[in-house]
Amino acid sequence: TATGRELLRLDAVTMRFKGLTALREVSLSVGAGEIRGIVGPNGSGKTTLFNVISGLYQASQGTVSFADRHVHNLRPYRLSDLGLSRTFQNLRLFRELTVREHVMVGLDRTRPGWAWRYAIWPVGVWRAERRLGAQADELLDRYGLAGFAKATPYALPYGIQRRVELARAMAGEPRLLLLDEPAAGLNATEKAQLVEIVRSIRDHGTTVIIIEHDMGLVMSLCGKVTVLAAGQVIAEGAPADVAANPSVIEAYLGR
Ligand code: ADP
């Protein structure tokens, strides 16, 4: 896989919660076009890392750069405007919205300029809605969700719910997508579909960082894997090399 220039960079990021250091001087460089895996035992700091990157947490120390700008002081919505999108370990879908509306929310979220157009030019409302709808339908097609457009997600199989979340995250055509355990709870068929979807996301120009426990999935998707243990990066490299690394094996067995 050809990867381009650096898109995301962390320099010596430390994250402390009261008495606990969840990340200790973590440095990371992810190139545009990568599918990077983040692995590590439970409690090793993987989700905290995503929370720092996406602006939910502010690092106690260190810097985060995204597309060559310092972003560690930015709020999540600003990072989203800059092209950073994420999913959560536990699904965060709306009970009352249809699948199509979920995607429309994702699209609208990325067009802040529409708020004032609604206010001063009523015809704009109708046009904007229509365009939003057309874009939503295109996304539903791309993620195999067209048949579920009018359903509310919690009535659907879990694998479909996961795909709704992914389609919503992709609505703004982000430059970087963070996936937090996207395969959790999926069956083998759904996992195979997920692999295809993540590959096509990358092929369409979005860089992906994926936290994943399923090593088979990591092996087939990721060019490079970063291993965290107790808040520190203990190994990085090709999945097969990392899996054979003695300190990685010890980190997994030692708990
Ligand atoms: P992982 O995703 O690898 O399982 P986490 O990043 O969720 O690990 O957690 C790393 C450590 O940081 C854990 O000990 C966890 O309890 C702690 N932690 C995470 N978020 C918070 C928080 N908001 N407040 C206090 N401790 C936290």
Short mmCIF file of C-alpha atoms and ligand atoms in Angstrom, two decimals:
data_model
loop_
_atom_site.label_atom_id
_atom_site.label_comp_id
_atom_site.label_asym_id
_atom_site.label_seq_id
_atom_site.Cartn_x
_atom_site.Cartn_y
_atom_site.Cartn_z
CA THR A 1 0.00 0.00 0.00
CA ALA A 2 1.40 3.36 -0.99
CA THR A 3 1.06 5.84 1.82
CA GLY A 4 1.51 9.54 1.44
CA ARG A 5 2.70 12.23 3.75
CA GLU A 6 2.04 12.47 7.43
CA LEU A 7 -1.57 13.22 8.32
CA LEU A 8 -1.59 12.72 12.08
CA ARG A 9 1.22 13.17 14.54
CA LEU A 10 1.39 12.83 18.30
CA ASP A 11 4.48 13.96 20.16
CA ALA A 12 5.03 12.70 23.70
CA VAL A 13 1.35 12.78 24.63
CA THR A 14 0.66 12.10 28.29
CA MET A 15 -2.86 11.82 29.66
CA ARG A 16 -3.41 11.75 33.40
CA PHE A 17 -6.63 11.15 35.30
CA LYS A 18 -6.16 12.13 38.92
CA GLY A 19 -3.82 9.39 40.16
CA LEU A 20 -3.72 7.39 36.95
CA THR A 21 -1.55 7.88 33.89
CA ALA A 22 -3.55 6.44 30.99
CA LEU A 23 -1.06 7.51 28.30
CA ARG A 24 2.63 8.03 28.92
CA GLU A 25 4.64 9.98 26.32
CA VAL A 26 2.92 8.40 23.35
CA SER A 27 4.35 9.44 20.01
CA LEU A 28 2.71 8.36 16.80
CA SER A 29 2.89 9.24 13.12
CA VAL A 30 0.19 8.11 10.69
CA GLY A 31 0.61 8.71 6.96
CA ALA A 32 -2.20 9.69 4.62
CA GLY A 33 -3.69 6.57 3.06
CA GLU A 34 -2.81 4.20 5.88
CA ILE A 35 -5.09 1.77 7.66
CA ARG A 36 -3.34 1.79 11.05
CA GLY A 37 -4.19 -0.74 13.71
CA ILE A 38 -4.08 0.07 17.43
CA VAL A 39 -3.94 -3.01 19.62
CA GLY A 40 -3.19 -3.74 23.25
CA PRO A 41 -4.64 -5.42 26.34
CA ASN A 42 -7.75 -4.01 28.02
CA GLY A 43 -7.01 -0.81 29.89
CA SER A 44 -3.85 -0.10 27.89
CA GLY A 45 -5.11 3.33 26.79
CA LYS A 46 -6.48 2.71 23.29
CA THR A 47 -9.80 4.52 23.71
CA THR A 48 -8.11 7.28 25.69
CA LEU A 49 -5.81 7.75 22.70
CA PHE A 50 -8.86 8.20 20.43
CA ASN A 51 -10.43 10.58 22.92
CA VAL A 52 -7.29 12.73 22.88
CA ILE A 53 -6.98 12.65 19.09
CA SER A 54 -10.65 13.57 18.59
CA GLY A 55 -10.56 16.39 21.14
CA LEU A 56 -12.83 14.85 23.78
CA TYR A 57 -9.89 14.89 26.22
CA GLN A 58 -7.13 17.45 26.37
CA ALA A 59 -3.70 15.88 26.78
CA SER A 60 -1.97 16.69 30.06
CA GLN A 61 1.26 17.05 28.10
CA GLY A 62 2.45 16.74 24.52
CA THR A 63 1.12 17.86 21.16
CA VAL A 64 -1.25 16.54 18.52
CA SER A 65 -1.00 17.70 14.90
CA PHE A 66 -3.51 16.97 12.18
CA ALA A 67 -2.80 17.96 8.57
CA ASP A 68 0.14 20.06 9.71
CA ARG A 69 -1.68 22.06 12.34
CA HIS A 70 -1.64 21.84 16.08
CA VAL A 71 -5.05 20.63 17.16
CA HIS A 72 -4.61 19.61 20.80
CA ASN A 73 -6.54 22.66 22.01
CA LEU A 74 -9.46 22.27 19.61
CA ARG A 75 -12.93 21.10 20.58
CA PRO A 76 -14.34 17.96 18.89
CA TYR A 77 -16.67 19.89 16.56
CA ARG A 78 -13.74 21.97 15.26
CA LEU A 79 -11.78 18.79 14.57
CA SER A 80 -14.81 17.41 12.80
CA ASP A 81 -14.88 20.55 10.62
CA LEU A 82 -11.20 19.93 9.81
CA GLY A 83 -12.02 16.43 8.60
CA LEU A 84 -11.69 14.13 11.58
CA SER A 85 -14.48 11.65 12.22
CA ARG A 86 -14.94 8.75 14.63
CA THR A 87 -17.17 5.95 15.79
CA PHE A 88 -17.59 4.74 19.36
CA GLN A 89 -17.12 1.35 20.99
CA ASN A 90 -20.75 1.43 22.06
CA LEU A 91 -23.13 2.51 19.34
CA ARG A 92 -24.43 6.04 19.67
CA LEU A 93 -27.47 6.12 17.43
CA PHE A 94 -30.71 8.05 17.82
CA ARG A 95 -33.80 6.08 18.77
CA GLU A 96 -36.29 8.19 16.84
CA LEU A 97 -34.39 8.88 13.62
CA THR A 98 -34.52 6.66 10.56
CA VAL A 99 -31.38 5.28 8.94
CA ARG A 100 -31.69 7.91 6.21
CA GLU A 101 -32.08 10.69 8.75
CA HIS A 102 -28.94 9.53 10.56
CA VAL A 103 -26.94 10.00 7.40
CA MET A 104 -28.62 13.36 6.73
CA VAL A 105 -27.61 14.54 10.20
CA GLY A 106 -24.05 13.51 9.41
CA LEU A 107 -24.19 15.49 6.17
CA ASP A 108 -25.80 18.56 7.69
CA ARG A 109 -23.28 18.60 10.53
CA THR A 110 -20.56 19.32 8.01
CA ARG A 111 -22.33 22.25 6.34
CA PRO A 112 -22.51 24.91 9.06
CA GLY A 113 -23.06 27.60 6.41
CA TRP A 114 -26.61 26.36 5.88
CA ALA A 115 -27.85 27.67 9.19
CA TRP A 116 -27.94 31.28 8.05
CA ARG A 117 -29.25 30.39 4.62
CA TYR A 118 -32.25 28.76 6.27
CA ALA A 119 -32.85 32.00 8.14
CA ILE A 120 -32.65 34.53 5.32
CA TRP A 121 -33.80 32.59 2.28
CA PRO A 122 -36.70 30.17 2.79
CA VAL A 123 -36.40 28.70 -0.72
CA GLY A 124 -32.92 27.65 0.33
CA VAL A 125 -34.41 25.36 2.94
CA TRP A 126 -36.22 23.29 0.37
CA ARG A 127 -33.24 23.13 -1.99
CA ALA A 128 -30.84 22.27 0.80
CA GLU A 129 -33.12 19.50 2.07
CA ARG A 130 -33.46 18.06 -1.38
CA ARG A 131 -29.73 18.04 -1.99
CA LEU A 132 -29.11 16.57 1.44
CA GLY A 133 -31.60 13.81 0.68
CA ALA A 134 -29.92 12.97 -2.62
CA GLN A 135 -26.49 12.82 -0.98
CA ALA A 136 -27.89 10.67 1.81
CA ASP A 137 -29.35 8.21 -0.70
CA GLU A 138 -25.99 7.94 -2.42
CA LEU A 139 -24.31 7.10 0.90
CA LEU A 140 -27.01 4.57 1.78
CA ASP A 141 -26.36 2.86 -1.55
CA ARG A 142 -22.62 2.82 -1.01
CA TYR A 143 -22.95 1.17 2.41
CA GLY A 144 -25.64 -1.30 1.40
CA LEU A 145 -28.27 0.45 3.52
CA ALA A 146 -30.76 1.55 0.87
CA GLY A 147 -33.19 -1.20 1.87
CA PHE A 148 -33.22 0.05 5.48
CA ALA A 149 -33.59 3.77 4.75
CA LYS A 150 -36.92 4.19 6.53
CA ALA A 151 -36.28 1.89 9.48
CA THR A 152 -35.12 3.08 12.88
CA PRO A 153 -31.74 1.51 13.57
CA TYR A 154 -32.43 -0.26 16.85
CA ALA A 155 -34.97 -2.47 15.12
CA LEU A 156 -32.25 -3.73 12.76
CA PRO A 157 -29.58 -6.43 13.11
CA TYR A 158 -26.49 -5.32 14.98
CA GLY A 159 -24.25 -5.54 11.93
CA ILE A 160 -26.55 -3.12 10.08
CA GLN A 161 -26.54 -0.72 13.03
CA ARG A 162 -22.76 -0.69 12.90
CA ARG A 163 -22.92 0.15 9.20
CA VAL A 164 -25.34 3.03 9.89
CA GLU A 165 -22.80 4.45 12.30
CA LEU A 166 -20.07 4.08 9.70
CA ALA A 167 -22.17 5.74 6.97
CA ARG A 168 -22.92 8.65 9.29
CA ALA A 169 -19.23 8.99 10.18
CA MET A 170 -18.34 9.02 6.49
CA ALA A 171 -21.00 11.55 5.51
CA GLY A 172 -18.63 14.51 5.66
CA GLU A 173 -15.96 12.69 3.63
CA PRO A 174 -13.46 12.96 6.48
CA ARG A 175 -9.71 12.88 5.91
CA LEU A 176 -9.26 10.70 8.99
CA LEU A 177 -11.66 8.13 10.41
CA LEU A 178 -11.16 6.63 13.87
CA LEU A 179 -12.90 3.28 14.37
CA ASP A 180 -13.18 2.02 17.94
CA GLU A 181 -13.68 -1.77 17.85
CA PRO A 182 -15.95 -1.76 14.80
CA ALA A 183 -16.01 -5.57 14.61
CA ALA A 184 -17.15 -6.14 18.19
CA GLY A 185 -20.30 -8.25 18.15
CA LEU A 186 -20.16 -8.95 14.41
CA ASN A 187 -20.41 -12.46 12.96
CA ALA A 188 -17.93 -13.82 10.40
CA THR A 189 -19.93 -12.64 7.38
CA GLU A 190 -20.36 -9.17 8.83
CA LYS A 191 -16.65 -9.02 9.63
CA ALA A 192 -15.78 -9.88 6.05
CA GLN A 193 -18.12 -7.11 4.87
CA LEU A 194 -16.51 -4.69 7.30
CA VAL A 195 -13.07 -5.47 5.88
CA GLU A 196 -14.34 -4.66 2.38
CA ILE A 197 -15.99 -1.44 3.55
CA VAL A 198 -12.92 -0.21 5.42
CA ARG A 199 -10.73 -0.95 2.40
CA SER A 200 -13.04 0.98 0.10
CA ILE A 201 -13.12 3.89 2.56
CA ARG A 202 -9.34 4.02 2.41
CA ASP A 203 -9.33 3.63 -1.37
CA HIS A 204 -11.62 6.66 -1.61
CA GLY A 205 -9.02 8.74 0.19
CA THR A 206 -9.84 8.54 3.90
CA THR A 207 -7.06 7.49 6.26
CA VAL A 208 -8.24 5.00 8.89
CA ILE A 209 -7.08 4.21 12.41
CA ILE A 210 -8.74 1.17 13.89
CA ILE A 211 -8.76 -0.19 17.46
CA GLU A 212 -9.41 -3.89 17.12
CA HIS A 213 -9.07 -7.04 19.21
CA ASP A 214 -9.61 -9.47 16.35
CA MET A 215 -6.02 -10.11 15.21
CA GLY A 216 -7.18 -11.84 12.03
CA LEU A 217 -9.00 -8.70 11.03
CA VAL A 218 -6.01 -6.51 11.95
CA MET A 219 -3.72 -8.74 9.90
CA SER A 220 -5.88 -8.55 6.81
CA LEU A 221 -6.56 -4.81 7.01
CA CYS A 222 -3.61 -3.00 8.49
CA GLY A 223 -0.27 -2.23 6.91
CA LYS A 224 1.11 -1.18 10.25
CA VAL A 225 0.12 -1.81 13.85
CA THR A 226 0.92 0.18 16.99
CA VAL A 227 0.84 -1.76 20.25
CA LEU A 228 -0.03 -0.08 23.54
CA ALA A 229 0.56 -1.59 26.97
CA ALA A 230 -0.03 0.28 30.21
CA GLY A 231 -0.29 3.56 28.32
CA GLN A 232 2.95 3.24 26.39
CA VAL A 233 3.82 2.29 22.83
CA ILE A 234 5.72 -0.98 23.18
CA ALA A 235 5.93 -2.01 19.52
CA GLU A 236 5.08 -0.83 16.03
CA GLY A 237 5.38 -2.41 12.62
CA ALA A 238 3.91 -4.94 10.24
CA PRO A 239 1.18 -7.03 11.93
CA ALA A 240 3.07 -10.31 11.62
CA ASP A 241 6.28 -8.85 13.11
CA VAL A 242 4.39 -7.22 15.95
CA ALA A 243 2.54 -10.45 16.76
CA ALA A 244 5.87 -12.29 17.03
CA ASN A 245 7.49 -9.59 19.18
CA PRO A 246 8.39 -11.01 22.63
CA SER A 247 7.44 -7.87 24.56
CA VAL A 248 4.05 -7.84 22.85
CA ILE A 249 3.46 -11.49 23.74
CA GLU A 250 4.50 -10.76 27.32
CA ALA A 251 2.16 -7.77 27.55
CA TYR A 252 -0.76 -9.97 26.56
CA LEU A 253 0.21 -12.95 28.70
CA GLY A 254 1.31 -10.90 31.67
CA ARG A 255 -2.18 -9.87 32.67
P1 ADP B 1 -8.48 0.52 26.49
O1 ADP B 1 -9.30 1.27 25.50
O2 ADP B 1 -7.13 0.11 25.96
O3 ADP B 1 -9.21 -0.65 27.09
P2 ADP B 1 -8.84 2.91 28.07
O4 ADP B 1 -8.24 3.99 27.27
O5 ADP B 1 -10.33 2.77 28.04
O6 ADP B 1 -8.15 1.51 27.70
O7 ADP B 1 -8.41 3.08 29.58
C1 ADP B 1 -7.06 3.25 29.99
C2 ADP B 1 -7.03 3.59 31.46
O8 ADP B 1 -7.50 4.92 31.66
C3 ADP B 1 -7.92 2.68 32.29
O9 ADP B 1 -7.28 2.42 33.52
C4 ADP B 1 -9.16 3.52 32.48
O10 ADP B 1 -9.81 3.18 33.67
C5 ADP B 1 -8.60 4.92 32.55
N1 ADP B 1 -9.54 5.94 32.11
C6 ADP B 1 -10.04 6.10 30.86
N2 ADP B 1 -10.87 7.15 30.80
C7 ADP B 1 -10.91 7.68 32.06
C8 ADP B 1 -11.60 8.79 32.66
N3 ADP B 1 -12.41 9.58 31.93
N4 ADP B 1 -11.39 9.02 33.97
C9 ADP B 1 -10.57 8.23 34.70
N5 ADP B 1 -9.90 7.17 34.19
C10 ADP B 1 -10.05 6.90 32.89
#
